[in-house]
Amino acid sequence: SQGESEFFTLAGIDLEAMHLSHGMSGILNLGFIIRFGDVKIFHIGDMDPAEVTVSDLKAFGLPEKQIDIAFIHDYLLTEDEFHAHILDGIQARHLVAMHFGGQPPIELKDIFPNLTILKDPYQSWVMP
């Protein structure tokens, strides 16, 4: 159920897995946070924002976890109705866009100044 997560630790690396609905019956989607020392990385998986609300994300305590990097789907970034999921429900220091095909809208950097979009398959990024 939303708000419940499982914690695992292996070789000093912490993993927190949480059910974030995919929106399709019978398909389990897991979002997860990986912590290496003081750095926290969040991957949203294939979450359906129509099924997982901002309140659900807050129930997992995501804003309080002070996430450093969040990997976010393109539709959460491009659809105005889902911006609160990122800005209020997750509140990560840095965002990395996933699944963009073609050129993303330039105004995304106005809304999400901490957004990185890797446009080239061989491009890399280093967290500042």
Short mmCIF file of N, CA and C in Angstrom, two decimals:
data_model
loop_
_atom_site.label_atom_id
_atom_site.label_comp_id
_atom_site.label_asym_id
_atom_site.label_seq_id
_atom_site.Cartn_x
_atom_site.Cartn_y
_atom_site.Cartn_z
N SER A 1 0.84 -1.19 0.00
CA SER A 1 0.00 0.00 0.00
C SER A 1 0.87 1.24 0.00
N GLN A 2 0.29 2.38 -0.41
CA GLN A 2 1.05 3.62 -0.48
C GLN A 2 1.50 4.01 0.92
N GLY A 3 2.73 4.50 1.02
CA GLY A 3 3.28 4.95 2.30
C GLY A 3 4.11 3.91 3.01
N GLU A 4 4.03 2.66 2.57
CA GLU A 4 4.83 1.60 3.18
C GLU A 4 6.00 1.29 2.27
N SER A 5 7.16 1.07 2.88
CA SER A 5 8.33 0.74 2.09
C SER A 5 9.13 -0.34 2.81
N GLU A 6 10.03 -0.95 2.07
CA GLU A 6 10.92 -1.98 2.60
C GLU A 6 12.35 -1.46 2.55
N PHE A 7 13.13 -1.75 3.58
CA PHE A 7 14.51 -1.30 3.67
C PHE A 7 15.45 -2.49 3.61
N PHE A 8 16.55 -2.32 2.89
CA PHE A 8 17.58 -3.34 2.78
C PHE A 8 18.93 -2.64 2.89
N THR A 9 19.91 -3.32 3.46
CA THR A 9 21.28 -2.81 3.51
C THR A 9 22.22 -3.92 3.08
N LEU A 10 23.13 -3.58 2.18
CA LEU A 10 24.12 -4.53 1.71
C LEU A 10 25.42 -3.78 1.48
N ALA A 11 26.47 -4.24 2.12
CA ALA A 11 27.82 -3.66 1.96
C ALA A 11 27.80 -2.15 2.16
N GLY A 12 27.05 -1.67 3.14
CA GLY A 12 27.03 -0.26 3.45
C GLY A 12 26.17 0.59 2.52
N ILE A 13 25.45 -0.04 1.61
CA ILE A 13 24.55 0.68 0.71
C ILE A 13 23.13 0.38 1.16
N ASP A 14 22.37 1.44 1.41
CA ASP A 14 20.98 1.29 1.83
C ASP A 14 20.06 1.40 0.64
N LEU A 15 19.05 0.55 0.62
CA LEU A 15 18.03 0.58 -0.43
C LEU A 15 16.67 0.60 0.23
N GLU A 16 15.85 1.53 -0.19
CA GLU A 16 14.46 1.59 0.25
C GLU A 16 13.59 1.42 -0.98
N ALA A 17 12.77 0.41 -1.00
CA ALA A 17 11.87 0.15 -2.13
C ALA A 17 10.44 0.46 -1.70
N MET A 18 9.68 1.07 -2.61
CA MET A 18 8.30 1.44 -2.30
C MET A 18 7.40 1.16 -3.48
N HIS A 19 6.18 0.74 -3.19
CA HIS A 19 5.20 0.49 -4.24
C HIS A 19 4.64 1.82 -4.72
N LEU A 20 4.88 2.12 -5.98
CA LEU A 20 4.32 3.30 -6.63
C LEU A 20 3.54 2.79 -7.83
N SER A 21 2.25 2.82 -7.76
CA SER A 21 1.38 2.17 -8.75
C SER A 21 1.77 2.47 -10.19
N HIS A 22 1.76 1.43 -10.99
CA HIS A 22 2.01 1.53 -12.42
C HIS A 22 0.74 1.96 -13.14
N GLY A 23 -0.39 1.77 -12.49
CA GLY A 23 -1.67 2.13 -13.09
C GLY A 23 -2.31 1.00 -13.87
N MET A 24 -1.62 -0.13 -13.98
CA MET A 24 -2.17 -1.29 -14.68
C MET A 24 -2.26 -2.44 -13.69
N SER A 25 -3.39 -3.06 -13.65
CA SER A 25 -3.60 -4.19 -12.75
C SER A 25 -2.61 -5.31 -13.05
N GLY A 26 -2.04 -5.87 -12.00
CA GLY A 26 -1.14 -7.01 -12.15
C GLY A 26 0.30 -6.65 -12.43
N ILE A 27 0.60 -5.36 -12.58
CA ILE A 27 1.98 -4.94 -12.82
C ILE A 27 2.47 -4.20 -11.58
N LEU A 28 3.50 -4.73 -10.96
CA LEU A 28 4.08 -4.12 -9.77
C LEU A 28 5.18 -3.16 -10.20
N ASN A 29 5.05 -1.93 -9.79
CA ASN A 29 6.08 -0.94 -10.04
C ASN A 29 6.72 -0.56 -8.71
N LEU A 30 8.03 -0.56 -8.68
CA LEU A 30 8.75 -0.15 -7.48
C LEU A 30 9.55 1.10 -7.77
N GLY A 31 9.36 2.09 -6.93
CA GLY A 31 10.27 3.22 -6.88
C GLY A 31 11.31 2.85 -5.83
N PHE A 32 12.48 3.47 -5.90
CA PHE A 32 13.48 3.12 -4.89
C PHE A 32 14.44 4.27 -4.64
N ILE A 33 14.94 4.29 -3.42
CA ILE A 33 15.97 5.23 -3.01
C ILE A 33 17.21 4.42 -2.66
N ILE A 34 18.33 4.81 -3.22
CA ILE A 34 19.61 4.20 -2.90
C ILE A 34 20.43 5.25 -2.16
N ARG A 35 20.99 4.87 -1.02
CA ARG A 35 21.83 5.79 -0.27
C ARG A 35 23.25 5.27 -0.20
N PHE A 36 24.18 6.08 -0.70
CA PHE A 36 25.61 5.81 -0.62
C PHE A 36 26.19 6.89 0.28
N GLY A 37 26.52 6.55 1.50
CA GLY A 37 27.02 7.57 2.42
C GLY A 37 25.94 8.62 2.63
N ASP A 38 26.25 9.86 2.28
CA ASP A 38 25.30 10.96 2.46
C ASP A 38 24.49 11.26 1.20
N VAL A 39 24.73 10.56 0.10
CA VAL A 39 24.04 10.84 -1.16
C VAL A 39 22.84 9.91 -1.32
N LYS A 40 21.68 10.52 -1.64
CA LYS A 40 20.45 9.75 -1.83
C LYS A 40 19.97 9.93 -3.27
N ILE A 41 19.74 8.80 -3.94
CA ILE A 41 19.30 8.78 -5.33
C ILE A 41 17.93 8.11 -5.38
N PHE A 42 16.98 8.78 -6.03
CA PHE A 42 15.61 8.27 -6.14
C PHE A 42 15.30 7.96 -7.60
N HIS A 43 14.75 6.78 -7.84
CA HIS A 43 14.28 6.39 -9.17
C HIS A 43 12.79 6.11 -9.06
N ILE A 44 12.00 6.80 -9.86
CA ILE A 44 10.55 6.77 -9.73
C ILE A 44 9.91 5.53 -10.36
N GLY A 45 10.69 4.79 -11.15
CA GLY A 45 10.12 3.64 -11.85
C GLY A 45 9.12 4.11 -12.90
N ASP A 46 8.11 3.31 -13.17
CA ASP A 46 7.07 3.65 -14.15
C ASP A 46 5.79 4.06 -13.44
N MET A 47 5.90 4.97 -12.49
CA MET A 47 4.79 5.41 -11.67
C MET A 47 3.72 6.11 -12.52
N ASP A 48 2.45 5.82 -12.21
CA ASP A 48 1.32 6.49 -12.85
C ASP A 48 0.87 7.62 -11.93
N PRO A 49 1.10 8.89 -12.32
CA PRO A 49 0.75 10.00 -11.45
C PRO A 49 -0.76 10.18 -11.25
N ALA A 50 -1.57 9.55 -12.07
CA ALA A 50 -3.01 9.57 -11.86
C ALA A 50 -3.40 8.65 -10.70
N GLU A 51 -2.55 7.66 -10.41
CA GLU A 51 -2.79 6.71 -9.33
C GLU A 51 -2.04 7.07 -8.06
N VAL A 52 -0.86 7.65 -8.21
CA VAL A 52 -0.01 8.02 -7.07
C VAL A 52 -0.08 9.54 -6.93
N THR A 53 -0.66 10.01 -5.86
CA THR A 53 -0.85 11.44 -5.66
C THR A 53 0.37 12.08 -4.98
N VAL A 54 0.37 13.39 -4.94
CA VAL A 54 1.40 14.12 -4.20
C VAL A 54 1.36 13.70 -2.73
N SER A 55 0.16 13.54 -2.20
CA SER A 55 0.01 13.09 -0.80
C SER A 55 0.62 11.72 -0.58
N ASP A 56 0.49 10.83 -1.57
CA ASP A 56 1.11 9.50 -1.46
C ASP A 56 2.62 9.62 -1.38
N LEU A 57 3.21 10.46 -2.22
CA LEU A 57 4.66 10.65 -2.20
C LEU A 57 5.11 11.23 -0.86
N LYS A 58 4.32 12.16 -0.34
CA LYS A 58 4.63 12.73 0.97
C LYS A 58 4.49 11.69 2.08
N ALA A 59 3.54 10.74 1.92
CA ALA A 59 3.36 9.69 2.92
C ALA A 59 4.60 8.81 3.03
N PHE A 60 5.37 8.69 1.94
CA PHE A 60 6.64 7.98 1.99
C PHE A 60 7.74 8.84 2.61
N GLY A 61 7.44 10.10 2.88
CA GLY A 61 8.41 11.00 3.49
C GLY A 61 9.48 11.48 2.53
N LEU A 62 9.19 11.48 1.22
CA LEU A 62 10.22 11.83 0.25
C LEU A 62 10.79 13.24 0.46
N PRO A 63 9.97 14.27 0.70
CA PRO A 63 10.59 15.59 0.91
C PRO A 63 11.55 15.62 2.10
N GLU A 64 11.19 14.94 3.18
CA GLU A 64 12.04 14.92 4.38
C GLU A 64 13.32 14.12 4.19
N LYS A 65 13.35 13.25 3.21
CA LYS A 65 14.53 12.42 2.98
C LYS A 65 15.66 13.21 2.32
N GLN A 66 15.37 14.41 1.86
CA GLN A 66 16.36 15.28 1.24
C GLN A 66 17.12 14.56 0.14
N ILE A 67 16.38 14.17 -0.87
CA ILE A 67 16.92 13.42 -2.00
C ILE A 67 17.85 14.32 -2.82
N ASP A 68 19.01 13.80 -3.15
CA ASP A 68 19.99 14.56 -3.93
C ASP A 68 19.68 14.52 -5.41
N ILE A 69 19.38 13.34 -5.94
CA ILE A 69 19.14 13.17 -7.37
C ILE A 69 17.87 12.33 -7.54
N ALA A 70 16.97 12.80 -8.41
CA ALA A 70 15.77 12.01 -8.74
C ALA A 70 15.70 11.82 -10.24
N PHE A 71 15.54 10.57 -10.65
CA PHE A 71 15.34 10.24 -12.06
C PHE A 71 13.83 10.27 -12.31
N ILE A 72 13.40 11.17 -13.21
CA ILE A 72 12.00 11.50 -13.40
C ILE A 72 11.58 11.26 -14.85
N HIS A 73 10.39 10.69 -15.04
CA HIS A 73 9.84 10.47 -16.38
C HIS A 73 9.51 11.78 -17.08
N ASP A 74 9.62 11.76 -18.38
CA ASP A 74 9.35 12.95 -19.19
C ASP A 74 7.94 13.49 -19.00
N TYR A 75 6.92 12.64 -18.89
CA TYR A 75 5.55 13.12 -18.78
C TYR A 75 5.29 13.86 -17.48
N LEU A 76 6.03 13.55 -16.42
CA LEU A 76 5.89 14.31 -15.18
C LEU A 76 6.45 15.72 -15.34
N LEU A 77 7.43 15.86 -16.21
CA LEU A 77 8.06 17.15 -16.45
C LEU A 77 7.28 17.99 -17.44
N THR A 78 6.68 17.37 -18.45
CA THR A 78 6.03 18.12 -19.52
C THR A 78 4.56 18.40 -19.27
N GLU A 79 3.91 17.66 -18.40
CA GLU A 79 2.49 17.87 -18.12
C GLU A 79 2.33 18.72 -16.87
N ASP A 80 1.79 19.93 -17.02
CA ASP A 80 1.65 20.86 -15.90
C ASP A 80 0.94 20.25 -14.70
N GLU A 81 -0.05 19.42 -14.97
CA GLU A 81 -0.84 18.84 -13.87
C GLU A 81 -0.02 17.93 -12.96
N PHE A 82 1.16 17.50 -13.40
CA PHE A 82 1.98 16.59 -12.61
C PHE A 82 3.20 17.28 -11.97
N HIS A 83 3.38 18.56 -12.20
CA HIS A 83 4.55 19.26 -11.66
C HIS A 83 4.60 19.21 -10.13
N ALA A 84 3.46 19.24 -9.48
CA ALA A 84 3.44 19.18 -8.01
C ALA A 84 4.02 17.87 -7.49
N HIS A 85 3.91 16.80 -8.27
CA HIS A 85 4.51 15.52 -7.86
C HIS A 85 6.01 15.71 -7.63
N ILE A 86 6.64 16.48 -8.52
CA ILE A 86 8.08 16.70 -8.44
C ILE A 86 8.42 17.79 -7.42
N LEU A 87 7.74 18.93 -7.55
CA LEU A 87 8.07 20.10 -6.74
C LEU A 87 7.65 19.96 -5.28
N ASP A 88 6.53 19.32 -5.01
CA ASP A 88 6.02 19.18 -3.65
C ASP A 88 6.19 17.77 -3.09
N GLY A 89 5.98 16.76 -3.93
CA GLY A 89 5.99 15.39 -3.45
C GLY A 89 7.36 14.76 -3.32
N ILE A 90 8.33 15.23 -4.12
CA ILE A 90 9.67 14.64 -4.11
C ILE A 90 10.71 15.63 -3.58
N GLN A 91 10.76 16.82 -4.15
CA GLN A 91 11.65 17.90 -3.73
C GLN A 91 13.13 17.54 -3.75
N ALA A 92 13.59 16.98 -4.86
CA ALA A 92 15.00 16.60 -4.99
C ALA A 92 15.86 17.81 -5.35
N ARG A 93 17.13 17.77 -4.94
CA ARG A 93 18.09 18.84 -5.27
C ARG A 93 18.39 18.89 -6.76
N HIS A 94 18.52 17.72 -7.40
CA HIS A 94 18.81 17.62 -8.83
C HIS A 94 17.82 16.65 -9.46
N LEU A 95 17.40 16.96 -10.69
CA LEU A 95 16.50 16.10 -11.44
C LEU A 95 17.21 15.66 -12.72
N VAL A 96 17.03 14.38 -13.06
CA VAL A 96 17.54 13.87 -14.32
C VAL A 96 16.34 13.31 -15.08
N ALA A 97 16.11 13.83 -16.29
CA ALA A 97 14.96 13.43 -17.09
C ALA A 97 15.21 12.07 -17.74
N MET A 98 14.14 11.26 -17.78
CA MET A 98 14.21 9.96 -18.44
C MET A 98 13.21 9.91 -19.60
N HIS A 99 13.55 9.16 -20.62
CA HIS A 99 12.65 8.79 -21.72
C HIS A 99 12.30 9.92 -22.68
N PHE A 100 13.10 10.97 -22.74
CA PHE A 100 12.81 11.99 -23.73
C PHE A 100 13.22 11.49 -25.09
N GLY A 101 12.29 11.53 -26.03
CA GLY A 101 12.60 11.26 -27.43
C GLY A 101 12.59 12.59 -28.16
N GLY A 102 13.63 12.92 -28.83
CA GLY A 102 13.69 14.20 -29.51
C GLY A 102 14.08 15.32 -28.57
N GLN A 103 13.72 16.52 -28.94
CA GLN A 103 14.13 17.71 -28.19
C GLN A 103 13.07 18.06 -27.14
N PRO A 104 13.44 18.10 -25.86
CA PRO A 104 12.49 18.49 -24.82
C PRO A 104 12.21 19.99 -24.89
N PRO A 105 11.05 20.41 -24.41
CA PRO A 105 10.72 21.84 -24.41
C PRO A 105 11.74 22.65 -23.61
N ILE A 106 12.17 23.76 -24.18
CA ILE A 106 13.20 24.60 -23.56
C ILE A 106 12.72 25.22 -22.25
N GLU A 107 11.42 25.47 -22.13
CA GLU A 107 10.91 26.13 -20.92
C GLU A 107 10.96 25.24 -19.69
N LEU A 108 11.29 23.98 -19.84
CA LEU A 108 11.41 23.10 -18.67
C LEU A 108 12.48 23.61 -17.70
N LYS A 109 13.54 24.20 -18.21
CA LYS A 109 14.59 24.72 -17.34
C LYS A 109 14.09 25.93 -16.53
N ASP A 110 13.06 26.62 -17.03
CA ASP A 110 12.46 27.73 -16.27
C ASP A 110 11.68 27.19 -15.09
N ILE A 111 11.00 26.08 -15.28
CA ILE A 111 10.18 25.47 -14.24
C ILE A 111 11.04 24.66 -13.28
N PHE A 112 12.01 23.93 -13.85
CA PHE A 112 12.89 23.06 -13.07
C PHE A 112 14.35 23.45 -13.32
N PRO A 113 14.84 24.49 -12.66
CA PRO A 113 16.21 24.94 -12.92
C PRO A 113 17.27 23.90 -12.57
N ASN A 114 16.92 22.91 -11.76
CA ASN A 114 17.87 21.86 -11.36
C ASN A 114 17.75 20.62 -12.25
N LEU A 115 17.16 20.78 -13.44
CA LEU A 115 16.93 19.65 -14.35
C LEU A 115 18.10 19.45 -15.30
N THR A 116 18.50 18.18 -15.44
CA THR A 116 19.50 17.79 -16.43
C THR A 116 18.83 16.87 -17.43
N ILE A 117 19.04 17.17 -18.71
CA ILE A 117 18.50 16.34 -19.78
C ILE A 117 19.67 15.86 -20.61
N LEU A 118 19.89 14.57 -20.63
CA LEU A 118 20.96 14.00 -21.43
C LEU A 118 20.39 13.74 -22.83
N LYS A 119 20.91 14.45 -23.82
CA LYS A 119 20.35 14.38 -25.16
C LYS A 119 21.10 13.43 -26.07
N ASP A 120 22.31 13.09 -25.70
CA ASP A 120 23.15 12.24 -26.53
C ASP A 120 23.33 10.89 -25.83
N PRO A 121 23.23 9.78 -26.54
CA PRO A 121 23.37 8.48 -25.89
C PRO A 121 24.70 8.28 -25.18
N TYR A 122 25.72 9.04 -25.55
CA TYR A 122 27.04 8.86 -24.93
C TYR A 122 27.39 9.99 -23.98
N GLN A 123 26.41 10.84 -23.69
CA GLN A 123 26.63 11.96 -22.78
C GLN A 123 26.61 11.46 -21.35
N SER A 124 27.40 12.08 -20.50
CA SER A 124 27.39 11.74 -19.08
C SER A 124 27.19 13.01 -18.27
N TRP A 125 26.91 12.83 -17.00
CA TRP A 125 26.65 13.96 -16.11
C TRP A 125 27.26 13.63 -14.76
N VAL A 126 27.84 14.62 -14.13
CA VAL A 126 28.41 14.46 -12.80
C VAL A 126 27.69 15.42 -11.88
N MET A 127 27.19 14.91 -10.76
CA MET A 127 26.49 15.76 -9.81
C MET A 127 27.46 16.80 -9.27
N PRO A 128 27.04 18.10 -9.30
CA PRO A 128 27.93 19.15 -8.78
C PRO A 128 28.20 18.97 -7.31
#
